[in-house]
Coordinates of C-alpha atoms and ligand atoms in Angstrom, one line a residue:
M1 CA -18.5 11.3 -21.2
R2 CA -16.2 8.2 -21.1
S3 CA -17.2 5.4 -18.9
I4 CA -14.7 3.0 -17.1
P5 CA -16.0 -0.5 -17.3
H6 CA -15.5 -3.4 -14.9
F7 CA -13.0 -6.3 -16.2
V8 CA -14.7 -9.9 -15.7
G9 CA -13.9 -13.0 -17.4
G10 CA -11.0 -11.8 -19.7
R11 CA -13.1 -8.6 -20.9
A12 CA -14.4 -5.2 -20.2
V13 CA -17.9 -5.4 -18.9
E14 CA -20.2 -2.2 -18.8
G15 CA -21.8 -1.5 -15.6
T16 CA -25.6 -1.9 -15.3
S17 CA -26.3 -0.4 -11.9
G18 CA -26.7 3.2 -13.2
R19 CA -24.8 4.2 -10.4
F20 CA -21.1 6.1 -11.3
G21 CA -18.6 7.8 -9.4
D22 CA -16.8 10.7 -10.9
V23 CA -13.2 10.5 -12.2
F24 CA -11.5 13.9 -12.3
D25 CA -8.6 15.4 -13.9
P26 CA -6.9 16.7 -10.7
N27 CA -5.0 19.2 -12.8
T28 CA -8.0 20.9 -14.2
G29 CA -10.6 20.1 -11.5
Q30 CA -12.9 18.9 -14.2
V31 CA -14.6 15.5 -14.5
Q32 CA -13.0 13.3 -17.0
A33 CA -14.7 10.1 -16.9
R34 CA -17.2 8.1 -14.7
V35 CA -16.8 4.8 -13.4
A36 CA -19.6 2.1 -12.9
L37 CA -20.1 1.3 -9.4
A38 CA -21.1 -2.4 -9.1
T39 CA -24.3 -3.8 -7.6
K40 CA -24.2 -6.9 -5.3
S41 CA -25.5 -9.0 -8.4
E42 CA -22.6 -8.0 -10.6
L43 CA -20.1 -8.6 -7.8
D44 CA -21.7 -12.1 -7.5
A45 CA -21.3 -12.7 -11.2
A46 CA -17.6 -11.7 -11.0
I47 CA -16.9 -14.0 -8.2
A48 CA -18.9 -16.9 -9.8
D49 CA -16.6 -16.4 -13.0
A50 CA -13.5 -16.6 -10.7
A51 CA -14.6 -19.6 -8.6
A52 CA -15.3 -21.6 -11.9
A53 CA -11.8 -20.6 -13.4
Q54 CA -9.7 -21.1 -10.3
P55 CA -9.4 -24.8 -10.0
A56 CA -7.9 -25.3 -13.4
W57 CA -5.4 -22.3 -12.7
A58 CA -4.3 -24.1 -9.3
A59 CA -3.7 -27.2 -11.2
T60 CA -1.5 -25.4 -13.8
N61 CA 1.9 -26.3 -12.7
P62 CA 3.8 -23.4 -10.8
Q63 CA 6.3 -22.8 -13.5
R64 CA 3.8 -22.2 -16.0
R65 CA 1.9 -19.7 -13.7
A66 CA 5.5 -18.1 -13.3
R67 CA 5.8 -17.9 -17.1
V68 CA 2.6 -15.6 -17.0
M69 CA 4.3 -13.4 -14.5
F70 CA 7.4 -13.2 -16.6
E71 CA 5.5 -12.0 -19.5
F72 CA 3.5 -9.8 -17.6
V73 CA 6.7 -8.1 -16.5
R74 CA 7.8 -7.5 -20.0
L75 CA 4.4 -6.2 -20.9
L76 CA 4.7 -3.6 -17.9
N77 CA 8.0 -2.4 -19.0
A78 CA 6.7 -2.2 -22.7
H79 CA 3.7 -0.2 -21.7
M80 CA 5.5 2.0 -18.9
D81 CA 4.9 5.2 -20.5
E82 CA 1.4 4.8 -21.4
L83 CA 0.5 3.4 -17.9
A84 CA 2.4 6.3 -16.1
R85 CA 0.5 8.9 -18.2
L86 CA -2.8 7.3 -17.3
L87 CA -2.2 7.0 -13.9
S88 CA -0.9 10.5 -13.6
S89 CA -3.9 11.8 -15.3
E90 CA -6.3 10.4 -12.7
H91 CA -4.2 10.5 -9.4
G92 CA -2.3 13.8 -10.2
K93 CA 1.2 12.6 -9.3
V94 CA 4.0 13.8 -11.7
I95 CA 5.0 11.2 -14.5
A96 CA 8.3 10.4 -12.9
D97 CA 6.6 9.4 -9.7
A98 CA 3.8 7.5 -11.4
R99 CA 6.6 5.4 -12.9
G100 CA 7.8 4.7 -9.5
D101 CA 4.4 3.7 -8.6
I102 CA 4.4 1.0 -11.6
M103 CA 8.0 0.0 -10.9
R104 CA 7.6 -0.8 -7.3
G105 CA 4.4 -2.9 -8.2
L106 CA 6.7 -4.5 -11.1
E107 CA 9.3 -5.5 -8.5
V108 CA 6.7 -7.5 -6.7
I109 CA 5.6 -9.2 -9.8
E110 CA 9.4 -9.9 -10.4
F111 CA 9.4 -11.7 -6.9
A112 CA 6.2 -13.7 -7.9
C113 CA 8.1 -15.1 -10.9
G114 CA 9.9 -17.1 -8.1
I115 CA 6.6 -18.8 -7.1
P116 CA 7.9 -22.6 -7.9
H117 CA 10.6 -22.1 -5.3
L118 CA 8.4 -20.0 -2.9
L119 CA 5.6 -22.7 -2.8
K120 CA 8.0 -25.7 -2.0
G121 CA 7.2 -27.2 1.3
E122 CA 9.1 -29.0 3.9
Y123 CA 10.0 -32.7 4.1
T124 CA 11.2 -34.9 7.0
Q125 CA 12.3 -38.4 6.2
G126 CA 12.0 -40.9 9.0
A127 CA 10.0 -39.0 11.5
G128 CA 9.0 -42.3 12.8
P129 CA 9.3 -46.1 12.0
G130 CA 8.4 -46.0 8.1
I131 CA 7.1 -42.6 8.6
D132 CA 7.8 -39.6 6.6
V133 CA 6.0 -36.0 7.1
Y134 CA 5.8 -33.4 4.3
S135 CA 4.0 -30.2 4.0
M136 CA 2.7 -28.2 1.0
R137 CA 1.1 -24.7 0.6
Q138 CA -2.0 -24.6 -1.4
P139 CA -4.1 -21.7 -2.5
L140 CA -7.2 -20.5 -0.8
G141 CA -9.6 -20.3 -3.9
V142 CA -11.1 -16.7 -4.7
V143 CA -9.5 -14.0 -2.7
A144 CA -10.0 -10.4 -2.8
G145 CA -8.0 -6.8 -2.5
V146 CA -9.4 -3.5 -1.7
T147 CA -7.1 -0.8 -2.7
P148 CA -6.6 3.1 -2.0
F149 CA -6.2 5.7 -4.4
N150 CA -2.7 6.8 -3.8
F151 CA -1.0 4.0 -5.3
P152 CA -3.3 2.8 -8.1
A153 CA -0.7 0.4 -9.6
M154 CA 1.9 -0.6 -6.8
I155 CA -0.9 -1.7 -4.2
P156 CA -3.0 -3.8 -6.8
M157 CA 0.3 -5.4 -7.8
W158 CA 1.6 -6.1 -4.2
M159 CA -1.5 -8.3 -3.9
M160 CA -2.1 -9.8 -7.3
G161 CA 1.4 -11.0 -7.7
P162 CA 1.5 -13.3 -4.8
A163 CA -2.3 -14.1 -4.9
I164 CA -2.2 -15.1 -8.6
A165 CA 1.0 -16.7 -8.9
S166 CA 0.0 -19.0 -5.7
G167 CA -2.9 -20.6 -7.8
N168 CA -5.9 -18.2 -6.5
A169 CA -8.3 -16.2 -8.4
F170 CA -8.3 -12.6 -7.4
I171 CA -10.9 -10.1 -7.2
L172 CA -9.7 -6.5 -7.2
K173 CA -11.9 -3.7 -5.9
P174 CA -9.7 -0.5 -6.7
S175 CA -10.2 3.0 -5.6
E176 CA -12.9 4.6 -7.5
R177 CA -11.1 7.8 -7.8
D178 CA -8.5 6.5 -10.1
P179 CA -9.7 3.3 -11.6
S180 CA -8.2 3.1 -15.1
V181 CA -4.7 1.6 -14.5
P182 CA -6.2 -1.4 -12.6
V183 CA -8.3 -2.3 -15.5
R184 CA -5.3 -1.7 -17.7
L185 CA -3.3 -4.2 -15.5
A186 CA -6.1 -6.7 -16.0
E187 CA -5.9 -6.3 -19.6
L188 CA -2.2 -7.0 -19.9
M189 CA -2.3 -10.0 -17.8
I190 CA -4.7 -11.5 -20.1
E191 CA -2.3 -10.6 -22.8
A192 CA 0.4 -12.1 -20.8
G193 CA -1.5 -15.5 -20.9
L194 CA -3.5 -15.4 -17.8
P195 CA -6.7 -17.6 -18.0
P196 CA -9.9 -15.3 -18.1
G197 CA -11.5 -15.1 -14.8
I198 CA -8.3 -15.3 -12.5
L199 CA -8.3 -11.7 -12.3
N200 CA -11.5 -9.8 -12.3
V201 CA -11.8 -5.9 -11.5
V202 CA -14.8 -4.8 -10.1
H203 CA -15.4 -1.1 -9.2
G204 CA -17.5 0.0 -6.3
D205 CA -17.8 2.0 -3.2
K206 CA -18.7 1.0 0.5
D207 CA -21.5 -1.3 -0.6
C208 CA -19.3 -3.2 -3.0
V209 CA -16.7 -3.6 -0.2
E210 CA -19.1 -4.6 2.4
A211 CA -20.6 -7.2 -0.2
I212 CA -17.0 -8.6 -0.6
L213 CA -16.5 -8.9 3.2
D214 CA -19.7 -10.8 3.6
H215 CA -19.5 -13.2 0.5
P216 CA -19.0 -16.7 1.5
T217 CA -16.9 -17.8 -1.7
I218 CA -14.1 -15.0 -0.8
K219 CA -11.7 -16.9 1.3
A220 CA -9.3 -13.9 2.1
V221 CA -9.4 -9.9 1.9
S222 CA -6.4 -7.8 1.8
F223 CA -7.2 -4.3 2.4
V224 CA -5.1 -1.0 2.3
G225 CA -6.7 2.4 3.0
S226 CA -7.4 4.7 5.8
S227 CA -7.3 3.3 9.3
D228 CA -11.1 3.5 10.6
I229 CA -12.0 1.6 7.4
A230 CA -9.1 -0.8 7.7
Q231 CA -10.4 -1.6 11.3
S232 CA -13.8 -2.1 10.4
V233 CA -13.0 -4.3 7.4
F234 CA -10.6 -6.3 9.6
S235 CA -13.5 -7.0 12.2
R236 CA -16.2 -7.7 9.6
A237 CA -14.2 -10.0 7.6
G238 CA -12.7 -11.7 10.5
A239 CA -16.2 -12.3 12.1
N240 CA -17.2 -13.9 8.6
G241 CA -14.2 -16.2 9.0
K242 CA -12.0 -14.9 6.5
R243 CA -8.3 -14.3 6.5
V244 CA -7.6 -10.5 6.5
Q245 CA -4.8 -8.2 6.5
A246 CA -6.0 -4.5 6.7
M247 CA -3.3 -1.7 6.4
G248 CA -4.0 1.9 7.6
G249 CA -3.0 5.2 7.8
A250 CA 0.3 6.8 8.9
K251 CA 2.0 9.7 10.4
N252 CA 5.8 9.0 10.0
H253 CA 8.3 10.9 11.8
G254 CA 12.0 11.8 10.5
I255 CA 14.3 12.3 13.6
V256 CA 17.4 14.4 13.0
L257 CA 20.2 14.0 15.4
P258 CA 22.9 16.9 16.0
D259 CA 25.5 14.8 14.0
A260 CA 23.4 14.2 10.9
D261 CA 24.6 15.4 7.6
L262 CA 22.1 18.2 7.4
D263 CA 22.2 18.9 3.7
Q264 CA 21.4 15.3 2.9
A265 CA 18.9 15.1 5.7
V266 CA 16.9 18.2 4.4
A267 CA 17.2 16.9 0.8
D268 CA 15.7 13.7 2.0
I269 CA 13.0 15.2 4.1
I270 CA 11.8 17.5 1.4
G271 CA 11.6 14.8 -1.1
A272 CA 9.6 12.5 1.4
A273 CA 7.5 15.4 2.8
Y274 CA 6.3 17.0 -0.4
G275 CA 6.8 14.3 -3.0
S276 CA 3.4 13.0 -4.5
A277 CA 1.9 16.2 -2.6
G278 CA 2.3 14.1 0.7
E279 CA -0.3 11.6 -0.4
R280 CA 1.9 8.5 0.4
C281 CA 1.5 6.3 3.4
M282 CA 5.3 6.4 3.8
A283 CA 5.7 10.0 3.4
L284 CA 7.4 12.1 6.2
P285 CA 4.8 14.6 7.5
V286 CA 6.7 15.1 11.0
V287 CA 10.3 16.1 11.6
T288 CA 11.8 16.0 15.0
P289 CA 15.1 17.9 15.4
V290 CA 17.0 16.9 18.5
G291 CA 18.3 19.9 20.4
E292 CA 17.8 23.8 20.0
K293 CA 20.7 24.0 17.6
T294 CA 19.8 21.4 15.2
A295 CA 16.3 22.7 15.2
V296 CA 17.2 26.3 14.4
A297 CA 19.6 25.1 11.5
L298 CA 17.2 22.5 10.1
R299 CA 14.2 25.1 10.2
E300 CA 16.3 27.6 8.4
R301 CA 17.5 25.2 5.7
L302 CA 13.7 23.8 5.2
I303 CA 12.5 27.2 4.5
A304 CA 15.2 27.7 2.0
A305 CA 14.4 24.4 0.3
I306 CA 10.5 25.1 0.3
G307 CA 11.4 28.4 -1.4
G308 CA 12.7 26.3 -4.4
L309 CA 9.9 23.9 -4.7
R310 CA 7.8 23.9 -8.0
V311 CA 4.3 22.7 -7.9
G312 CA 2.9 22.0 -11.3
I313 CA 0.6 20.0 -13.4
S314 CA 1.4 16.3 -13.4
T315 CA 2.9 16.4 -16.8
D316 CA 5.2 19.2 -15.9
K317 CA 8.7 17.7 -16.2
D318 CA 10.1 20.2 -13.7
A319 CA 7.3 20.1 -11.2
H320 CA 8.5 18.5 -7.8
Y321 CA 4.7 17.5 -7.3
G322 CA 1.2 18.0 -8.6
P323 CA -2.3 18.5 -7.4
V324 CA -3.8 16.4 -4.7
V325 CA -6.5 14.1 -5.6
S326 CA -9.8 15.8 -5.3
A327 CA -11.6 19.1 -4.3
A328 CA -12.9 17.6 -1.1
H329 CA -9.2 16.3 -0.1
K330 CA -8.0 19.8 -0.9
A331 CA -10.6 21.3 1.4
R332 CA -9.7 18.8 4.3
I333 CA -5.9 19.6 4.0
E334 CA -6.6 23.4 4.1
S335 CA -8.9 22.8 7.1
Y336 CA -5.9 20.9 9.0
I337 CA -3.7 23.8 8.3
Q338 CA -6.3 26.0 9.9
M339 CA -6.6 23.8 12.7
G340 CA -2.7 23.7 13.3
V341 CA -2.9 27.6 13.5
D342 CA -6.0 27.5 15.7
E343 CA -4.0 25.0 18.1
G344 CA -1.1 27.5 18.5
S345 CA 1.5 25.9 16.1
E346 CA 3.7 28.2 14.4
L347 CA 2.7 28.5 10.7
V348 CA 6.2 29.3 8.9
V349 CA 5.0 28.7 5.4
D350 CA 1.4 28.7 4.4
G351 CA 0.3 26.6 1.3
R352 CA -3.3 27.6 1.3
G353 CA -4.8 29.5 -1.6
F354 CA -2.2 28.3 -4.0
T355 CA -3.3 28.6 -7.9
L356 CA -1.5 27.7 -10.9
Q357 CA -2.0 30.2 -13.9
G358 CA -4.0 28.6 -16.4
H359 CA -5.1 25.7 -14.0
E360 CA -7.1 27.9 -11.6
D361 CA -9.6 25.1 -10.7
G362 CA -6.9 22.5 -10.0
F363 CA -6.5 20.9 -6.8
F364 CA -3.3 22.4 -5.6
V365 CA -2.0 22.9 -2.4
G366 CA 1.4 24.8 -1.7
P367 CA 4.1 23.3 0.5
T368 CA 3.2 24.4 4.1
L369 CA 5.6 24.2 7.1
F370 CA 4.7 24.2 10.7
D371 CA 7.1 24.6 13.6
H372 CA 6.6 24.3 17.6
V373 CA 3.8 21.7 17.2
K374 CA 2.8 20.3 20.4
P375 CA 2.3 16.3 20.3
S376 CA -1.0 17.2 22.3
T377 CA -2.5 18.7 19.4
R378 CA -5.0 17.1 16.9
S379 CA -3.4 18.1 13.8
Y380 CA -0.5 16.3 15.0
Q381 CA -2.4 13.3 16.0
D382 CA -4.2 12.9 12.9
E383 CA -3.2 12.0 9.4
I384 CA -3.4 14.9 7.0
F385 CA -2.1 13.3 3.8
G386 CA -1.1 16.5 2.2
P387 CA 2.2 18.7 1.7
V388 CA 2.4 19.9 5.1
L389 CA 5.4 19.3 7.2
Q390 CA 5.1 19.7 11.0
I391 CA 8.4 20.5 13.2
V392 CA 7.9 18.8 16.5
R393 CA 11.3 19.4 18.6
A394 CA 12.7 17.2 21.1
E395 CA 15.5 17.5 23.6
S396 CA 17.0 14.2 23.5
L397 CA 17.1 10.9 21.6
A398 CA 15.0 9.2 24.3
E399 CA 12.3 11.9 23.8
A400 CA 12.6 11.4 20.0
I401 CA 11.9 7.8 20.4
Q402 CA 9.0 8.3 22.6
L403 CA 7.1 10.5 20.0
P404 CA 6.5 8.1 17.1
S405 CA 6.4 5.3 19.6
R406 CA 3.4 6.7 21.5
H407 CA 1.7 7.9 18.2
Q408 CA -1.5 5.9 17.3
Y409 CA 0.2 5.1 13.9
G410 CA 3.0 3.0 13.3
N411 CA 3.8 2.6 9.8
G412 CA 7.4 4.2 9.0
V413 CA 10.0 6.3 10.6
A414 CA 13.3 7.4 9.8
I415 CA 16.5 8.7 11.6
F416 CA 19.3 10.8 10.3
T417 CA 22.7 10.4 11.9
R418 CA 26.2 9.5 11.8
N419 CA 26.1 7.7 15.1
G420 CA 25.8 3.9 14.7
D421 CA 25.1 3.5 18.3
A422 CA 22.3 5.6 18.4
A423 CA 20.9 4.5 15.0
R424 CA 21.0 1.0 16.5
E425 CA 19.4 2.0 19.8
F426 CA 16.6 3.7 18.0
A427 CA 15.8 0.7 15.6
D428 CA 15.7 -1.6 18.5
Q429 CA 13.5 0.7 20.6
V430 CA 11.1 2.5 18.4
E431 CA 7.5 1.0 18.0
I432 CA 7.0 1.2 14.4
G433 CA 7.1 -1.4 11.6
M434 CA 9.5 0.0 9.1
V435 CA 12.4 1.9 10.1
G436 CA 14.8 3.9 7.9
I437 CA 18.4 4.7 9.0
N438 CA 19.4 7.7 6.6
V439 CA 16.7 6.2 4.3
P440 CA 13.6 8.7 4.2
I441 CA 11.1 6.3 2.9
P442 CA 11.9 2.9 4.2
V443 CA 9.5 0.8 1.7
P444 CA 11.0 -2.6 2.1
V445 CA 12.1 -4.3 -1.2
A446 CA 9.8 -6.7 -2.8
Y447 CA 11.4 -9.8 -1.2
H448 CA 10.9 -8.4 2.2
S449 CA 7.6 -7.4 3.4
F450 CA 5.5 -4.3 4.1
G451 CA 3.6 -3.7 7.2
G452 CA 3.0 -1.2 9.9
W453 CA 2.1 -1.4 13.6
K454 CA -0.6 -0.1 15.9
R455 CA -3.4 1.5 13.7
S456 CA -1.3 1.3 10.6
G457 CA -1.7 -2.4 10.2
F458 CA -4.4 -4.9 11.3
G459 CA -3.7 -8.5 10.9
D460 CA -0.3 -10.5 11.4
L461 CA 0.9 -11.1 8.0
N462 CA 2.6 -8.2 5.9
Q463 CA 2.1 -7.4 2.3
Y464 CA 4.3 -9.1 -0.4
G465 CA 7.7 -10.9 0.4
L466 CA 7.2 -14.3 2.1
D467 CA 4.3 -12.9 4.2
G468 CA 2.5 -12.3 0.7
V469 CA 2.9 -16.0 -0.2
R470 CA 2.0 -17.3 3.3
F471 CA -1.3 -15.0 3.2
Y472 CA -2.7 -16.4 0.0
T473 CA -1.8 -20.1 0.8
R474 CA -2.5 -22.7 3.5
T475 CA -0.3 -25.1 4.8
K476 CA -1.2 -28.8 4.5
T477 CA 1.0 -31.5 6.4
V478 CA 0.8 -35.0 5.5
T479 CA 2.0 -37.7 7.9
Q480 CA 2.6 -41.1 5.7
R481 CA 3.5 -44.5 7.0
W482 CA 4.5 -47.2 4.7
P483 CA 5.0 -50.4 6.9
K484 CA 7.7 -52.8 5.9
G485 CA 6.2 -56.2 4.7
G486 CA 2.7 -55.3 5.5
A487 CA 3.1 -55.9 9.5
V488 CA -0.1 -55.1 11.3
L489 CA 0.7 -52.9 14.2
D490 CA -1.0 -53.1 17.7
Q491 CA -4.0 -51.1 18.2
S492 CA -3.2 -47.9 20.5
F493 CA -5.6 -45.9 22.5
V494 CA -2.7 -43.6 23.6
I495 CA -1.8 -40.4 21.6
P496 CA 1.3 -41.4 19.4
T497 CA 4.5 -39.8 20.6
M498 CA 8.0 -39.9 19.0
Ligands
LIG1 P1 -10.0 5.1 1.8 O1 -9.9 4.3 3.2 O2 -10.9 6.0 1.8 O3 -10.4 3.9 0.8 C1 -9.6 2.6 0.5 C2 -10.6 1.8 -0.2 O4 -11.6 1.4 0.8 C3 -11.1 2.4 -1.4 O5 -11.1 1.1 -2.4 C4 -12.5 2.7 -1.1 O6 -13.5 2.4 -2.2 C5 -13.0 1.8 0.1 N1 -13.9 2.3 1.0 C6 -14.2 3.6 1.2 N2 -15.0 3.8 2.1 C7 -15.4 2.7 2.7 C8 -16.3 1.8 3.5 N3 -16.8 2.9 4.5 N4 -16.2 0.7 3.8 C9 -15.6 -0.2 3.2 N5 -14.6 0.3 2.0 C10 -14.5 1.5 1.9 O7 -8.5 5.4 1.6 P2 -7.8 6.4 0.3 O8 -8.3 7.8 0.6 O9 -8.2 5.8 -1.0 O10 -6.4 6.2 0.6 C11 -5.5 6.9 1.5 C12 -5.4 6.2 2.6 O11 -4.8 5.0 2.5 C13 -4.6 7.0 3.7 O12 -5.0 6.8 5.2 C14 -3.2 6.2 3.6 O13 -2.3 6.3 4.7 C15 -3.7 4.8 3.5 N6 -2.7 3.8 2.9 C16 -2.2 3.0 3.8 C17 -1.0 2.3 3.0 C18 -0.3 1.0 3.9 O14 0.1 0.3 3.4 N7 -0.4 1.3 5.1 C19 -0.6 2.4 1.8 C20 -1.3 3.4 1.0 C21 -2.4 4.1 1.6

C-alpha cells in the first residue's frame, strides 16, 4: 500500500508513529493509500527545522522572496493537469473543478508576488523637531496552517502565499483525507527555489493540531474547517498567546426576487448548490424565493434542471459532480435527508440510494431538493455539506434579509434581482461576510480578502489579500530624532506631546 510521507527540511520523510489514516478513492470506495499521522516529537522536529531556517529567509530581500513565488506560479501552471488529477483522485471533485481549486490558490500566489510592495511601511518626516517616524512590517517567525479536505490546493495556498512571502516559515497540517496535493505543492516550492525548512508539511489528526496550538515556537495559527473545531482552535491558540484566525462552516442562502432573470438564477443556483457535490463552504444549499409566484416558477425550473444533472466518477468529463469524500460523510448527508423528511419538509427529489453502474461502492449521493423548509428545523440550521438544496420561502425582501442574518453561520449570501435599489439595501443590511449580487459564489478575488461572520469566522483578520499580509506580519514603529548640532534637550518628566 502506498504511504504518503511528511515533507520536512526540503524532502519527503516517512512517518515513524506507526499510526496511519486511510486515504480513499471516493469513486470506488477503496482505500488507495495511507497517510502517516505524526507524533508530537515528529512535529517538534519539523518546527525546529523551520525555526532554524526562518531567520535567513526573513533576511532575504523581499524581491528575491517574490522571485520564488513567480517561479512557483510557473511550476503550478506547468503541473496543472497532474495536480488536478491527483486532487480529484483523493477528493472526488471532477477534474475541471479540481483545476479551479488549484487556480484559485495560484491567484493568491500571484498576489504574493507583489510582496515587496505589500510590505512597504509608512513614513512621516518632521513629526516633531528633528523627529521622523516610520513603520515596518516584520514576519512573526514560525507560523502554522490547518486546512480542511474540501479545497486541498486552494486553502493551503491562501495561507502559504502571504505567510512565506512575508518571511515566515510555515508548517502546514493539511486534511488527512486528501493529503497528497499539499505534499506535491511543497515539492514544487522547493523546485521553485524555496530554502528547505521554510515550508514543512506534517500530517496528523486532532493530536497533531493540539500540539501545534500548544507549541511555544508557533506564533500564529490559521485554521479552516468546521465551526465547533474552529471555535476550540481559536480559544486554545488564543489562550496560548498566539495570533489566530479560524474559519468555520456555512449555510449560504440564495435570495430570488420576483424581478430576477429566472433562467440565469436557476443556472447559477444549480451550479452553486450541486457543484463539488455541495462540499464547498461557499455553496448555496438554501434558496429563498420571495413571493408565491416566484416560488412556484423557481421550483418547477429547479426540478427540470436537476433532471438534467449527471453524477459521475471524477474523471468523467461530462459529469457535473462526483462522489463525496467518504462513506461516513455520505451516511451523514443521507441521515440529514431523513431528518428533513421527519421534520416535515417536502422531499421533492430524493438523492439517497444513488448508485453508479460499475462503481457501486463509490461515495455517491444524488441531487436532493426540499421545499417548504421551516427555519425552525435542525436540517435547515445545520450545515449538511452535500448535494442537498432546501427551498425556504419568504414573503418579502425584509423577511429574506432576516433569514441569513439570523442564521448561526454568516459566510456567503447571494441575491438575484434586476432591482439595484433592492440589491443595495440587501448588501447593506444582511449580516453576512461575503455578498454576491447576481453572483452565486462570491469568493473574493485574491487582492480582496475572504472571511465570514458569526460562526463562520473567528478572529478579526480575513484570509489572503491585505489581511493575509497583516495576519502574518507585525508592525514595528520607529520614532527617531537627530538633533541638530548635538544640542542637549532639557530633561522632561511629562509625556511628550506634539
Ligand atoms: P474538519 O473541521 O473536520 O477538519 C479541518 C481540519 O481540522 C483538518 O485538518 C483536521 O485534521 C483537523 N481536525 C479534525 N478534528 C480536529 C479536532 N478535534 N481538533 C483539532 N483539529 C481537528 O473540516 P473538514 O471536514 O475537513 O472540512 C469541511 C468543513 O470546513 C466544513 O464545515 C466547511 O464549511 C468548512 N470550510 C470552511 C471554509 C471557510 O473559509 N469558512 C472553507 C472551506 C471549508
